[in-house]
Amino acid sequence: MVELDDGKVIYAFDGTAQPVLTVPSGATVRIRTKDCFGNQVQTPEDVLDEIDWDRINPATGPIFVEGAVPGGALRAHIDSIELDGQTASCTGEGEGVCGDLFTRWSTKLCKIEGDKLVWSDKLSIPLAPMIGVIGVAPAGAPVNCGTPGSHGGNMDNTAITTGATLYFPVAVEGALFGLGDMHAVMGDGEVSVSGAEVAGWATVTLTALPELSLKDPIIENDTHVGIIASAESLDAAADRAVHEMVELVCARTGMGADEAIMLFSMVADVQVCQMVDPEKTVRFMVPKYVLEALGFQL
């Protein structure tokens, strides 16, 4: 297994970026990440108005994966997530769903003890580690790491956790993979504009799939397969995700679109990932037992 420290980070997914690591298809990489603040918030005295906002949402990378080619896909399996012992969260004027309520930034630091995040002496929250920023370089202009899209990026999807597998459409040679912005716990929606932001290590296995063609990222876990879509509104993102899943399932099973959407209306779920970034993100999750009965395979 190869290790990559957080000395090399990107602030945009960029097809012209020079890779900091090259690995063969199927390699497992243990990646050190900074938190979304670039590790600049460590004490209560670290005021958000005074940090360097050009260092926000760093992703460690990029990693060149041999065999990943434009028009194909990259599979990234999340083998493990290891968290540091302190988190930082924030909200402020114009930020998140309730940004209209504030005229200044607020920050809260929390400790991790065992399998809990200690919010106060009265409340501890079970950990649910996940990766907020993960993806590959897009075609065309670079995309800031704070923005999600078809390349992945800042999807802030709580389902991106240990055991999950992601499939990204590859737009440039080698894919140029990166990840960061881990959370110790985060609710769907990320309504304040942050979760429990934390640095740590993520171990991923990266596999080139040159024959698999995708429009948007796909996520797979033990129970579901889903499309992750981002758009200017939650409605538009949901519409995109559902249409893509119908198209994908019909193409691979021969099922008619009318039957597919009626079935999905019974068994599948539109779930909000985040509603606070420049593009909003949803996931449309279909149970595997349904897909297996239909003979569906990626």
Steps between C-alpha positions, in 0.01 A plus 500: 500500500620850408466801734448859390537779758314831498800701384358490147147637463284651229235770533339418166453181298702586190584289196831685455624441858819301543444173689678461833470121487460241223355159584400191302135409466389308809743676735405579858606843626489638855442873469552766766251788481466845653161615623289739291664800668845383397570422868495873576242476781659327798406715802202719601720800426533410131250745350352407162520859378877476532575168331622470141184425301710401198596188697145372552384151395837353407506154343813288523628408156471475209568130448556366148348151460650299218241368259242768578404653165257768383160349435556225757452498876701487822386281788596623848424263786512654849692245707524702821477847655714599799421827679714741702383583851347848456236644269403853401160628385379842392218716375472866413329783319366386165622144554283190493124482535480745793764748393237776524500461879864602555723804466828330592680165484461244777733204554475195725781253573414150625708208625467141380501246782475135399214465252329828600530869429466697823271796433460595868501344844137404431522376141727261311429408138585163338772535237405450135822568305461602137689674219364832373729575205596216267530486126699521179601778262224626270530578133551867422541767766610410854226466765566635849509228767208672674268431206348162406429378148511204266865454594410458869655774713326645806200265495479484883323166477465316831487169311867546400632305795696185577388215276351719229617484139488799267517500120609824334485590130859556383563809286882515492779245476571344839181647653700727741324387816491692827310509829464703818243679720430210735230521766470318830124539473270699273127512439353472151476853365799639699267789583749723687757473213724265702489167679745392767800584282806289572839400366600136471588211272292333229604171345364442149547242226506655152412294192478613138189383314560613142187327363252663741348825373319728747344847511511557876653319798345175615514378861464139610486351849380173650132579446460764227628641171444868434565791267651815653398816314567869556315796352397858571208384718400190694207450261729508196753268664228250592354514151843431351577211735167325445513539121853359490407199713201423279720527191775284654269224621300488178816482290634206703180302555274573201231625738268772371531847649134494610548183707835618635368830635191337650722248673742767623209699638428200725849404615761771432587812698603854410735606779649847552879509525560873539301817438764765580764484225498690167331192350258289706544121517265204536535125477235271354536161667352176368509182712734231371244223544284678242785549255619142541149372425503703179836358397671840527878523490726801462 
